[in-house]
């Protein structure tokens, strides 16, 4: 890279940002360290400063100033990404979007909502509770919806609902020069124009900063039941899943951990589970369909050679077995 930010350019950008943001521009070492480390195992690499933005216009101002001074900008949601995405190897400005946390509209009849990028999936689902709707991407981390779109996140329910790629209908994005664009819309069947929305999903902040998202919502299923089953090998586990998908069972969540992961899970969660490939399965649907589909899944698992099947008899038991899966990486920080 031959256009690394020079100390004088960084200083000029920080001076211009300080005029606009006052005490929402942070240069203390703890703030910079926190914004340059995230959940990654890689050593922290700090930005030169952190800006706490509150509006799309402020994001545009930051990008305009930094582009004028050729200083890198690294958008920051909740900092939960695990592959070093928020690190600042060349310094620059960490653009903290966590204060952009307003739910702008919920259209219950149309089953969609528009939110600012710093809304977390937990906050959105809490807010939706009374409507009977929910947003399904469930990744076991405390993450913002902007960060989830930027990393094209998926989760345990992807088998049923898809990942962020399938669930984002439209975006407001600020481009690197400070220009603001809107992509997509609310219509489900529109094929008009370039599909810019999907260009930004998964671009990890390199093409622009997402400031607003329009998302699809779903109705809460009437019933749900979970089980966990262990298999002698990966082939048996995956063949069982293929058979279940081909039977059209109401599978809501499926997760697989291999033998090595199960050893780590036993050590971390103090469990005594077989250290062999294990599936977590949740079935959702009507009160009649769920026990039927879960029973069918158990039959398929037994036919596939399952060595242990644990059916969760109530919500507490289901939460316990899914907690074990979510803790396989590490428990959510907040
Ligand atoms: C315990 C745990 C479990 C996880 N499980 C899963 C899983 O099952 N499936 C999965 O897919 N992922 C999983 N992840 C990773 C997860 O997808 C990401 O951590 C999350 O999506 C990032 O959201 P964030 O708000 O923390 O973004 P950050 O970590 O702050 O940022 C992530 C990236 O997106 C960019 N970015 C952030 N906000 C914006 C924005 N508004 N506009 C443009 N760019 C932006 C950042 O610059 C960075 O490149 C897990 C992480 C943890 C810690």
mmCIF file of C-alpha atoms and ligand atoms in Angstrom:
data_model
loop_
_atom_site.group_PDB
_atom_site.id
_atom_site.type_symbol
_atom_site.label_atom_id
_atom_site.label_comp_id
_atom_site.label_asym_id
_atom_site.label_seq_id
_atom_site.Cartn_x
_atom_site.Cartn_y
_atom_site.Cartn_z
ATOM 1 C CA UNK A 1 0.000 0.000 0.000
ATOM 2 C CA UNK A 2 1.711 3.247 -1.097
ATOM 3 C CA UNK A 3 -0.844 5.667 0.334
ATOM 4 C CA UNK A 4 -0.483 5.078 4.057
ATOM 5 C CA UNK A 5 -1.804 7.879 6.254
ATOM 6 C CA UNK A 6 0.980 10.225 7.360
ATOM 7 C CA UNK A 7 1.002 11.653 10.916
ATOM 8 C CA UNK A 8 0.306 15.141 9.535
ATOM 9 C CA UNK A 9 -2.749 13.985 7.563
ATOM 10 C CA UNK A 10 -4.071 12.108 10.586
ATOM 11 C CA UNK A 11 -3.525 15.168 12.798
ATOM 12 C CA UNK A 12 -5.357 17.393 10.301
ATOM 13 C CA UNK A 13 -8.298 14.963 10.112
ATOM 14 C CA UNK A 14 -8.499 14.699 13.908
ATOM 15 C CA UNK A 15 -8.428 18.490 14.242
ATOM 16 C CA UNK A 16 -11.309 18.857 11.757
ATOM 17 C CA UNK A 17 -13.289 16.064 13.455
ATOM 18 C CA UNK A 18 -12.703 17.553 16.915
ATOM 19 C CA UNK A 19 -14.340 20.804 15.770
ATOM 20 C CA UNK A 20 -17.483 18.891 14.777
ATOM 21 C CA UNK A 21 -17.664 16.219 17.454
ATOM 22 C CA UNK A 22 -16.186 17.831 20.591
ATOM 23 C CA UNK A 23 -16.098 15.260 23.389
ATOM 24 C CA UNK A 24 -17.517 12.598 21.056
ATOM 25 C CA UNK A 25 -14.035 12.378 19.540
ATOM 26 C CA UNK A 26 -11.942 10.121 21.798
ATOM 27 C CA UNK A 27 -8.168 9.835 21.705
ATOM 28 C CA UNK A 28 -7.511 8.149 25.074
ATOM 29 C CA UNK A 29 -5.534 4.918 24.941
ATOM 30 C CA UNK A 30 -8.283 2.753 26.581
ATOM 31 C CA UNK A 31 -10.877 3.972 24.037
ATOM 32 C CA UNK A 32 -8.515 3.338 21.129
ATOM 33 C CA UNK A 33 -7.502 -0.074 22.493
ATOM 34 C CA UNK A 34 -11.103 -1.138 22.959
ATOM 35 C CA UNK A 35 -11.910 -0.150 19.384
ATOM 36 C CA UNK A 36 -8.885 -1.932 17.900
ATOM 37 C CA UNK A 37 -9.243 -5.363 19.465
ATOM 38 C CA UNK A 38 -12.753 -6.873 19.282
ATOM 39 C CA UNK A 39 -13.212 -10.602 19.975
ATOM 40 C CA UNK A 40 -10.357 -11.681 17.716
ATOM 41 C CA UNK A 41 -7.319 -13.619 18.970
ATOM 42 C CA UNK A 42 -5.125 -11.246 16.963
ATOM 43 C CA UNK A 43 -3.228 -8.594 18.947
ATOM 44 C CA UNK A 44 -4.972 -5.203 19.093
ATOM 45 C CA UNK A 45 -3.970 -2.570 16.524
ATOM 46 C CA UNK A 46 -5.331 0.794 17.609
ATOM 47 C CA UNK A 47 -6.930 3.548 15.557
ATOM 48 C CA UNK A 48 -5.602 7.090 16.108
ATOM 49 C CA UNK A 49 -8.996 8.282 17.341
ATOM 50 C CA UNK A 50 -12.591 7.153 17.865
ATOM 51 C CA UNK A 51 -15.621 9.154 16.711
ATOM 52 C CA UNK A 52 -19.056 8.452 18.178
ATOM 53 C CA UNK A 53 -21.563 9.242 15.410
ATOM 54 C CA UNK A 54 -25.287 9.734 16.011
ATOM 55 C CA UNK A 55 -26.774 10.412 12.565
ATOM 56 C CA UNK A 56 -26.299 9.581 8.886
ATOM 57 C CA UNK A 57 -25.253 13.208 8.337
ATOM 58 C CA UNK A 58 -22.502 12.855 10.948
ATOM 59 C CA UNK A 59 -21.277 9.646 9.318
ATOM 60 C CA UNK A 60 -21.177 11.506 5.996
ATOM 61 C CA UNK A 61 -19.152 14.323 7.593
ATOM 62 C CA UNK A 62 -16.605 11.852 9.018
ATOM 63 C CA UNK A 63 -16.167 10.121 5.659
ATOM 64 C CA UNK A 64 -15.875 13.421 3.792
ATOM 65 C CA UNK A 65 -13.168 14.714 6.133
ATOM 66 C CA UNK A 66 -11.230 11.449 6.212
ATOM 67 C CA UNK A 67 -11.392 11.049 2.445
ATOM 68 C CA UNK A 68 -10.101 14.607 1.979
ATOM 69 C CA UNK A 69 -7.116 13.772 4.223
ATOM 70 C CA UNK A 70 -6.696 10.160 2.931
ATOM 71 C CA UNK A 71 -7.156 8.719 6.412
ATOM 72 C CA UNK A 72 -8.695 5.239 6.820
ATOM 73 C CA UNK A 73 -12.068 4.857 8.539
ATOM 74 C CA UNK A 74 -13.068 1.608 10.229
ATOM 75 C CA UNK A 75 -16.782 1.343 11.056
ATOM 76 C CA UNK A 76 -17.411 -0.146 14.515
ATOM 77 C CA UNK A 77 -20.712 -1.738 15.578
ATOM 78 C CA UNK A 78 -20.394 -3.790 18.769
ATOM 79 C CA UNK A 79 -16.847 -5.006 18.054
ATOM 80 C CA UNK A 80 -17.862 -8.675 18.265
ATOM 81 C CA UNK A 81 -16.302 -9.800 14.993
ATOM 82 C CA UNK A 82 -13.748 -12.530 15.428
ATOM 83 C CA UNK A 83 -11.448 -12.226 12.423
ATOM 84 C CA UNK A 84 -9.793 -8.862 13.111
ATOM 85 C CA UNK A 85 -12.247 -6.853 10.989
ATOM 86 C CA UNK A 86 -12.208 -3.827 13.292
ATOM 87 C CA UNK A 87 -8.433 -3.708 13.703
ATOM 88 C CA UNK A 88 -6.669 -0.586 12.465
ATOM 89 C CA UNK A 89 -3.310 -1.823 11.131
ATOM 90 C CA UNK A 90 -2.638 1.576 9.506
ATOM 91 C CA UNK A 91 -4.261 3.662 12.248
ATOM 92 C CA UNK A 92 -7.021 6.044 11.199
ATOM 93 C CA UNK A 93 -10.464 6.682 12.647
ATOM 94 C CA UNK A 94 -12.711 4.103 14.298
ATOM 95 C CA UNK A 95 -16.268 5.224 13.527
ATOM 96 C CA UNK A 96 -18.354 3.971 16.454
ATOM 97 C CA UNK A 97 -21.995 3.548 15.378
ATOM 98 C CA UNK A 98 -23.378 2.053 18.589
ATOM 99 C CA UNK A 99 -25.245 5.270 19.484
ATOM 100 C CA UNK A 100 -27.232 5.057 16.223
ATOM 101 C CA UNK A 101 -29.640 2.742 17.973
ATOM 102 C CA UNK A 102 -33.146 3.926 17.103
ATOM 103 C CA UNK A 103 -35.830 1.650 15.710
ATOM 104 C CA UNK A 104 -37.265 3.961 13.048
ATOM 105 C CA UNK A 105 -40.419 2.067 12.033
ATOM 106 C CA UNK A 106 -42.123 -1.291 12.429
ATOM 107 C CA UNK A 107 -44.750 -2.225 9.833
ATOM 108 C CA UNK A 108 -46.401 -5.204 11.522
ATOM 109 C CA UNK A 109 -48.830 -5.875 8.642
ATOM 110 C CA UNK A 110 -46.069 -5.764 6.051
ATOM 111 C CA UNK A 111 -43.747 -7.694 8.364
ATOM 112 C CA UNK A 112 -40.764 -5.403 7.984
ATOM 113 C CA UNK A 113 -38.959 -2.737 9.977
ATOM 114 C CA UNK A 114 -36.391 0.002 9.454
ATOM 115 C CA UNK A 115 -33.672 0.512 12.040
ATOM 116 C CA UNK A 116 -30.509 2.522 12.533
ATOM 117 C CA UNK A 117 -27.332 0.475 12.113
ATOM 118 C CA UNK A 118 -26.396 0.430 15.816
ATOM 119 C CA UNK A 119 -29.576 -1.373 16.931
ATOM 120 C CA UNK A 120 -28.634 -4.808 18.251
ATOM 121 C CA UNK A 121 -30.598 -7.894 17.320
ATOM 122 C CA UNK A 122 -31.418 -8.347 21.035
ATOM 123 C CA UNK A 123 -32.802 -4.779 21.257
ATOM 124 C CA UNK A 124 -34.917 -5.258 18.127
ATOM 125 C CA UNK A 125 -36.432 -8.532 19.325
ATOM 126 C CA UNK A 126 -37.189 -7.055 22.747
ATOM 127 C CA UNK A 127 -38.965 -4.150 21.036
ATOM 128 C CA UNK A 128 -40.926 -6.493 18.742
ATOM 129 C CA UNK A 129 -42.121 -8.764 21.545
ATOM 130 C CA UNK A 130 -45.627 -7.285 21.791
ATOM 131 C CA UNK A 131 -46.186 -7.570 18.036
ATOM 132 C CA UNK A 132 -45.719 -11.366 17.886
ATOM 133 C CA UNK A 133 -43.023 -10.785 15.252
ATOM 134 C CA UNK A 134 -39.286 -11.353 15.471
ATOM 135 C CA UNK A 135 -36.039 -11.006 13.523
ATOM 136 C CA UNK A 136 -34.525 -14.469 13.233
ATOM 137 C CA UNK A 137 -30.750 -14.200 12.659
ATOM 138 C CA UNK A 138 -29.439 -15.677 15.902
ATOM 139 C CA UNK A 139 -25.652 -15.737 16.119
ATOM 140 C CA UNK A 140 -24.982 -16.049 19.818
ATOM 141 C CA UNK A 141 -23.099 -12.738 19.962
ATOM 142 C CA UNK A 142 -24.048 -9.248 21.123
ATOM 143 C CA UNK A 143 -23.890 -7.602 17.691
ATOM 144 C CA UNK A 144 -25.402 -4.646 15.841
ATOM 145 C CA UNK A 145 -27.590 -5.153 12.790
ATOM 146 C CA UNK A 146 -25.246 -2.904 10.776
ATOM 147 C CA UNK A 147 -22.271 -5.075 11.753
ATOM 148 C CA UNK A 148 -24.261 -8.229 11.039
ATOM 149 C CA UNK A 149 -25.130 -6.988 7.544
ATOM 150 C CA UNK A 150 -21.538 -5.893 6.984
ATOM 151 C CA UNK A 151 -20.281 -9.391 7.871
ATOM 152 C CA UNK A 152 -23.200 -11.206 6.147
ATOM 153 C CA UNK A 153 -23.857 -12.974 9.441
ATOM 154 C CA UNK A 154 -25.790 -16.192 9.764
ATOM 155 C CA UNK A 155 -26.778 -18.178 12.851
ATOM 156 C CA UNK A 156 -28.541 -21.213 14.178
ATOM 157 C CA UNK A 157 -31.812 -20.434 12.338
ATOM 158 C CA UNK A 158 -30.241 -20.040 8.899
ATOM 159 C CA UNK A 159 -31.608 -23.427 7.799
ATOM 160 C CA UNK A 160 -35.113 -21.967 8.070
ATOM 161 C CA UNK A 161 -34.877 -18.212 7.448
ATOM 162 C CA UNK A 162 -31.550 -17.670 5.682
ATOM 163 C CA UNK A 163 -28.754 -15.290 6.683
ATOM 164 C CA UNK A 164 -28.501 -11.483 6.587
ATOM 165 C CA UNK A 165 -28.184 -11.852 2.813
ATOM 166 C CA UNK A 166 -31.793 -13.052 2.554
ATOM 167 C CA UNK A 167 -33.317 -10.813 5.239
ATOM 168 C CA UNK A 168 -32.162 -7.298 4.359
ATOM 169 C CA UNK A 169 -34.570 -5.550 1.972
ATOM 170 C CA UNK A 170 -32.839 -2.192 1.685
ATOM 171 C CA UNK A 171 -30.075 0.001 3.078
ATOM 172 C CA UNK A 172 -29.007 3.579 3.567
ATOM 173 C CA UNK A 173 -25.279 3.737 2.914
ATOM 174 C CA UNK A 174 -22.731 6.532 3.105
ATOM 175 C CA UNK A 175 -20.047 6.089 0.439
ATOM 176 C CA UNK A 176 -16.354 6.815 1.144
ATOM 177 C CA UNK A 177 -16.611 10.366 -0.296
ATOM 178 C CA UNK A 178 -19.533 11.219 2.007
ATOM 179 C CA UNK A 179 -22.342 10.743 -0.531
ATOM 180 C CA UNK A 180 -25.469 9.045 0.875
ATOM 181 C CA UNK A 181 -27.423 6.506 -1.183
ATOM 182 C CA UNK A 182 -30.450 4.276 -0.605
ATOM 183 C CA UNK A 183 -30.531 0.764 -2.003
ATOM 184 C CA UNK A 184 -33.422 -1.682 -2.404
ATOM 185 C CA UNK A 185 -36.822 -0.962 -0.867
ATOM 186 C CA UNK A 186 -39.669 -2.685 0.913
ATOM 187 C CA UNK A 187 -41.263 -4.512 -2.024
ATOM 188 C CA UNK A 188 -40.580 -8.252 -1.869
ATOM 189 C CA UNK A 189 -40.976 -8.924 -5.566
ATOM 190 C CA UNK A 190 -39.180 -5.941 -7.087
ATOM 191 C CA UNK A 191 -36.452 -6.723 -9.603
ATOM 192 C CA UNK A 192 -35.955 -3.127 -10.742
ATOM 193 C CA UNK A 193 -32.441 -1.716 -10.995
ATOM 194 C CA UNK A 194 -29.067 -2.965 -9.855
ATOM 195 C CA UNK A 195 -29.066 -5.114 -6.730
ATOM 196 C CA UNK A 196 -26.767 -2.798 -4.787
ATOM 197 C CA UNK A 197 -28.072 -4.003 -1.424
ATOM 198 C CA UNK A 198 -26.301 -7.324 -1.836
ATOM 199 C CA UNK A 199 -23.097 -5.616 -2.915
ATOM 200 C CA UNK A 200 -22.839 -3.981 0.511
ATOM 201 C CA UNK A 201 -23.895 -7.031 2.542
ATOM 202 C CA UNK A 202 -20.671 -8.809 3.488
ATOM 203 C CA UNK A 203 -18.427 -5.929 2.378
ATOM 204 C CA UNK A 204 -17.184 -5.393 5.975
ATOM 205 C CA UNK A 205 -17.211 -1.611 5.778
ATOM 206 C CA UNK A 206 -14.892 -1.457 2.758
ATOM 207 C CA UNK A 207 -17.462 -0.047 0.291
ATOM 208 C CA UNK A 208 -19.407 2.275 2.552
ATOM 209 C CA UNK A 209 -20.985 2.701 5.970
ATOM 210 C CA UNK A 210 -24.476 1.270 6.415
ATOM 211 C CA UNK A 211 -26.499 3.708 8.521
ATOM 212 C CA UNK A 212 -30.039 2.295 8.169
ATOM 213 C CA UNK A 213 -31.459 -1.120 7.306
ATOM 214 C CA UNK A 214 -34.900 -2.323 6.269
ATOM 215 C CA UNK A 215 -35.347 -5.902 7.468
ATOM 216 C CA UNK A 216 -37.841 -8.719 6.992
ATOM 217 C CA UNK A 217 -39.689 -9.902 10.104
ATOM 218 C CA UNK A 218 -41.464 -13.185 10.845
ATOM 219 C CA UNK A 219 -44.297 -14.420 13.036
ATOM 220 C CA UNK A 220 -43.375 -16.307 16.207
ATOM 221 C CA UNK A 221 -44.183 -20.001 15.682
ATOM 222 C CA UNK A 222 -46.890 -21.487 17.918
ATOM 223 C CA UNK A 223 -44.707 -24.317 19.233
ATOM 224 C CA UNK A 224 -41.067 -25.355 19.363
ATOM 225 C CA UNK A 225 -39.093 -28.351 20.644
ATOM 226 C CA UNK A 226 -35.413 -29.194 20.665
ATOM 227 C CA UNK A 227 -33.144 -32.204 20.887
ATOM 228 C CA UNK A 228 -29.466 -33.004 20.833
ATOM 229 C CA UNK A 229 -28.087 -36.228 19.380
ATOM 230 C CA UNK A 230 -24.623 -37.714 19.037
ATOM 231 C CA UNK A 231 -23.408 -39.902 16.185
ATOM 232 C CA UNK A 232 -20.462 -42.244 15.686
ATOM 233 C CA UNK A 233 -19.091 -40.138 12.817
ATOM 234 C CA UNK A 234 -19.717 -37.008 10.719
ATOM 235 C CA UNK A 235 -21.122 -39.029 7.819
ATOM 236 C CA UNK A 236 -23.939 -40.435 9.997
ATOM 237 C CA UNK A 237 -24.774 -36.974 11.388
ATOM 238 C CA UNK A 238 -24.870 -35.242 8.010
ATOM 239 C CA UNK A 239 -26.843 -38.049 6.345
ATOM 240 C CA UNK A 240 -29.487 -37.682 9.065
ATOM 241 C CA UNK A 241 -29.752 -33.938 8.352
ATOM 242 C CA UNK A 242 -30.030 -34.540 4.604
ATOM 243 C CA UNK A 243 -32.793 -37.090 5.164
ATOM 244 C CA UNK A 244 -34.653 -34.697 7.500
ATOM 245 C CA UNK A 245 -34.443 -31.833 4.992
ATOM 246 C CA UNK A 246 -35.630 -34.094 2.201
ATOM 247 C CA UNK A 247 -38.626 -35.158 4.325
ATOM 248 C CA UNK A 248 -39.603 -31.477 4.635
ATOM 249 C CA UNK A 249 -39.613 -31.460 8.457
ATOM 250 C CA UNK A 250 -40.209 -28.068 10.117
ATOM 251 C CA UNK A 251 -36.548 -27.652 11.029
ATOM 252 C CA UNK A 252 -35.945 -24.251 12.562
ATOM 253 C CA UNK A 253 -32.369 -24.678 13.754
ATOM 254 C CA UNK A 254 -29.665 -27.259 13.095
ATOM 255 C CA UNK A 255 -26.097 -27.027 14.315
ATOM 256 C CA UNK A 256 -23.253 -29.534 14.114
ATOM 257 C CA UNK A 257 -20.184 -29.787 16.348
ATOM 258 C CA UNK A 258 -17.406 -32.270 15.544
ATOM 259 C CA UNK A 259 -15.574 -34.505 18.027
ATOM 260 C CA UNK A 260 -12.855 -31.935 18.802
ATOM 261 C CA UNK A 261 -15.449 -29.234 19.473
ATOM 262 C CA UNK A 262 -17.351 -31.634 21.749
ATOM 263 C CA UNK A 263 -14.181 -32.204 23.787
ATOM 264 C CA UNK A 264 -13.809 -28.427 24.172
ATOM 265 C CA UNK A 265 -17.517 -28.079 25.028
ATOM 266 C CA UNK A 266 -17.248 -30.708 27.785
ATOM 267 C CA UNK A 267 -14.271 -28.878 29.282
ATOM 268 C CA UNK A 268 -15.867 -25.411 29.088
ATOM 269 C CA UNK A 269 -19.489 -26.237 29.952
ATOM 270 C CA UNK A 270 -18.593 -28.994 32.491
ATOM 271 C CA UNK A 271 -20.756 -31.493 30.601
ATOM 272 C CA UNK A 272 -20.265 -35.207 30.044
ATOM 273 C CA UNK A 273 -21.470 -35.498 26.457
ATOM 274 C CA UNK A 274 -20.122 -38.105 24.014
ATOM 275 C CA UNK A 275 -17.012 -36.664 22.343
ATOM 276 C CA UNK A 276 -18.273 -37.476 18.866
ATOM 277 C CA UNK A 277 -20.169 -35.503 16.177
ATOM 278 C CA UNK A 278 -23.300 -33.967 17.710
ATOM 279 C CA UNK A 279 -26.344 -32.255 16.269
ATOM 280 C CA UNK A 280 -28.555 -29.639 17.915
ATOM 281 C CA UNK A 281 -32.007 -29.523 16.344
ATOM 282 C CA UNK A 282 -35.065 -27.313 16.912
ATOM 283 C CA UNK A 283 -38.381 -27.962 15.229
ATOM 284 C CA UNK A 284 -41.067 -25.263 15.079
ATOM 285 C CA UNK A 285 -44.607 -25.083 13.731
ATOM 286 C CA UNK A 286 -48.115 -25.823 14.975
ATOM 287 C CA UNK A 287 -48.839 -27.688 18.246
ATOM 288 C CA UNK A 288 -49.704 -30.772 16.196
ATOM 289 C CA UNK A 289 -46.840 -30.629 13.694
ATOM 290 C CA UNK A 290 -43.958 -30.105 16.147
ATOM 291 C CA UNK A 291 -44.136 -33.396 18.146
ATOM 292 C CA UNK A 292 -44.791 -35.276 14.905
ATOM 293 C CA UNK A 293 -41.753 -33.762 13.127
ATOM 294 C CA UNK A 294 -39.460 -34.147 16.132
ATOM 295 C CA UNK A 295 -40.507 -37.802 16.490
ATOM 296 C CA UNK A 296 -39.734 -38.344 12.816
ATOM 297 C CA UNK A 297 -36.334 -36.718 13.292
ATOM 298 C CA UNK A 298 -35.607 -39.067 16.216
ATOM 299 C CA UNK A 299 -36.512 -42.069 14.023
ATOM 300 C CA UNK A 300 -34.172 -40.823 11.289
ATOM 301 C CA UNK A 301 -31.386 -40.260 13.842
ATOM 302 C CA UNK A 302 -31.801 -43.787 15.268
ATOM 303 C CA UNK A 303 -31.811 -45.262 11.757
ATOM 304 C CA UNK A 304 -28.666 -43.228 11.082
ATOM 305 C CA UNK A 305 -26.913 -44.846 14.084
ATOM 306 C CA UNK A 306 -27.303 -42.141 16.767
ATOM 307 C CA UNK A 307 -25.566 -43.183 19.981
ATOM 308 C CA UNK A 308 -27.342 -40.717 22.278
ATOM 309 C CA UNK A 309 -30.520 -38.653 21.916
ATOM 310 C CA UNK A 310 -31.583 -36.031 24.476
ATOM 311 C CA UNK A 311 -34.999 -34.522 23.907
ATOM 312 C CA UNK A 312 -35.623 -31.252 25.786
ATOM 313 C CA UNK A 313 -38.901 -31.728 27.643
ATOM 314 C CA UNK A 314 -39.524 -28.067 28.447
ATOM 315 C CA UNK A 315 -38.284 -24.534 27.674
ATOM 316 C CA UNK A 316 -35.655 -24.584 30.439
ATOM 317 C CA UNK A 317 -34.194 -27.824 29.118
ATOM 318 C CA UNK A 318 -34.203 -26.442 25.559
ATOM 319 C CA UNK A 319 -32.465 -23.250 26.693
ATOM 320 C CA UNK A 320 -29.860 -25.341 28.513
ATOM 321 C CA UNK A 321 -28.921 -27.430 25.488
ATOM 322 C CA UNK A 322 -28.782 -24.378 23.170
ATOM 323 C CA UNK A 323 -26.698 -22.489 25.760
ATOM 324 C CA UNK A 324 -24.104 -25.254 25.472
ATOM 325 C CA UNK A 325 -23.961 -24.717 21.693
ATOM 326 C CA UNK A 326 -23.802 -20.915 21.914
ATOM 327 C CA UNK A 327 -21.012 -21.104 24.504
ATOM 328 C CA UNK A 328 -18.928 -23.228 22.127
ATOM 329 C CA UNK A 329 -17.158 -20.058 20.943
ATOM 330 C CA UNK A 330 -17.478 -17.979 24.090
ATOM 331 C CA UNK A 331 -20.403 -16.540 26.036
ATOM 332 C CA UNK A 332 -21.750 -13.185 24.753
ATOM 333 C CA UNK A 333 -19.849 -10.390 26.452
ATOM 334 C CA UNK A 334 -23.030 -8.481 27.429
HETATM 335 C C1 LIG B 1 -19.797 -15.542 20.498
HETATM 336 C C2 LIG B 1 -19.887 -15.231 19.015
HETATM 337 C C3 LIG B 1 -20.654 -16.066 18.211
HETATM 338 C C4 LIG B 1 -20.742 -15.797 16.838
HETATM 339 N N1 LIG B 1 -21.488 -16.641 16.073
HETATM 340 C C5 LIG B 1 -21.615 -16.387 14.757
HETATM 341 C C6 LIG B 1 -22.424 -17.223 13.938
HETATM 342 O O1 LIG B 1 -22.997 -18.196 14.406
HETATM 343 N N2 LIG B 1 -22.548 -16.906 12.622
HETATM 344 C C7 LIG B 1 -21.924 -15.796 12.077
HETATM 345 O O2 LIG B 1 -22.102 -15.521 10.875
HETATM 346 N N3 LIG B 1 -21.136 -15.000 12.839
HETATM 347 C C8 LIG B 1 -20.977 -15.271 14.142
HETATM 348 N N4 LIG B 1 -20.185 -14.451 14.905
HETATM 349 C C9 LIG B 1 -19.566 -13.289 14.269
HETATM 350 C C10 LIG B 1 -20.613 -12.191 14.116
HETATM 351 O O3 LIG B 1 -21.264 -12.384 12.892
HETATM 352 C C11 LIG B 1 -20.019 -10.842 14.064
HETATM 353 O O4 LIG B 1 -19.287 -10.700 15.258
HETATM 354 C C12 LIG B 1 -21.100 -9.752 13.996
HETATM 355 O O5 LIG B 1 -21.907 -9.909 12.877
HETATM 356 C C13 LIG B 1 -20.434 -8.395 13.928
HETATM 357 O O6 LIG B 1 -21.356 -7.421 14.400
HETATM 358 P P1 LIG B 1 -20.793 -6.186 15.237
HETATM 359 O O7 LIG B 1 -21.912 -5.233 15.399
HETATM 360 O O8 LIG B 1 -20.117 -6.632 16.471
HETATM 361 O O9 LIG B 1 -19.760 -5.594 14.180
HETATM 362 P P2 LIG B 1 -18.234 -5.212 14.415
HETATM 363 O O10 LIG B 1 -17.483 -6.379 14.941
HETATM 364 O O11 LIG B 1 -18.147 -3.943 15.140
HETATM 365 O O12 LIG B 1 -17.805 -4.970 12.888
HETATM 366 C C14 LIG B 1 -17.734 -6.062 12.003
HETATM 367 C C15 LIG B 1 -17.304 -5.590 10.618
HETATM 368 O O13 LIG B 1 -18.359 -4.845 10.025
HETATM 369 C C16 LIG B 1 -17.957 -3.482 9.815
HETATM 370 N N5 LIG B 1 -19.127 -2.686 10.215
HETATM 371 C C17 LIG B 1 -19.713 -2.621 11.437
HETATM 372 N N6 LIG B 1 -20.799 -1.842 11.388
HETATM 373 C C18 LIG B 1 -20.901 -1.405 10.107
HETATM 374 C C19 LIG B 1 -21.803 -0.560 9.423
HETATM 375 N N7 LIG B 1 -22.852 -0.024 10.045
HETATM 376 N N8 LIG B 1 -21.600 -0.322 8.094
HETATM 377 C C20 LIG B 1 -20.553 -0.877 7.443
HETATM 378 N N9 LIG B 1 -19.654 -1.681 8.042
HETATM 379 C C21 LIG B 1 -19.826 -1.941 9.358
HETATM 380 C C22 LIG B 1 -16.728 -3.273 10.651
HETATM 381 O O14 LIG B 1 -15.854 -2.317 10.093
HETATM 382 C C23 LIG B 1 -16.092 -4.663 10.603
HETATM 383 O O15 LIG B 1 -15.418 -4.842 9.376
HETATM 384 C C24 LIG B 1 -20.066 -14.684 16.275
HETATM 385 C C25 LIG B 1 -19.299 -13.839 17.089
HETATM 386 C C26 LIG B 1 -19.206 -14.107 18.451
HETATM 387 C C27 LIG B 1 -18.363 -13.196 19.315
#
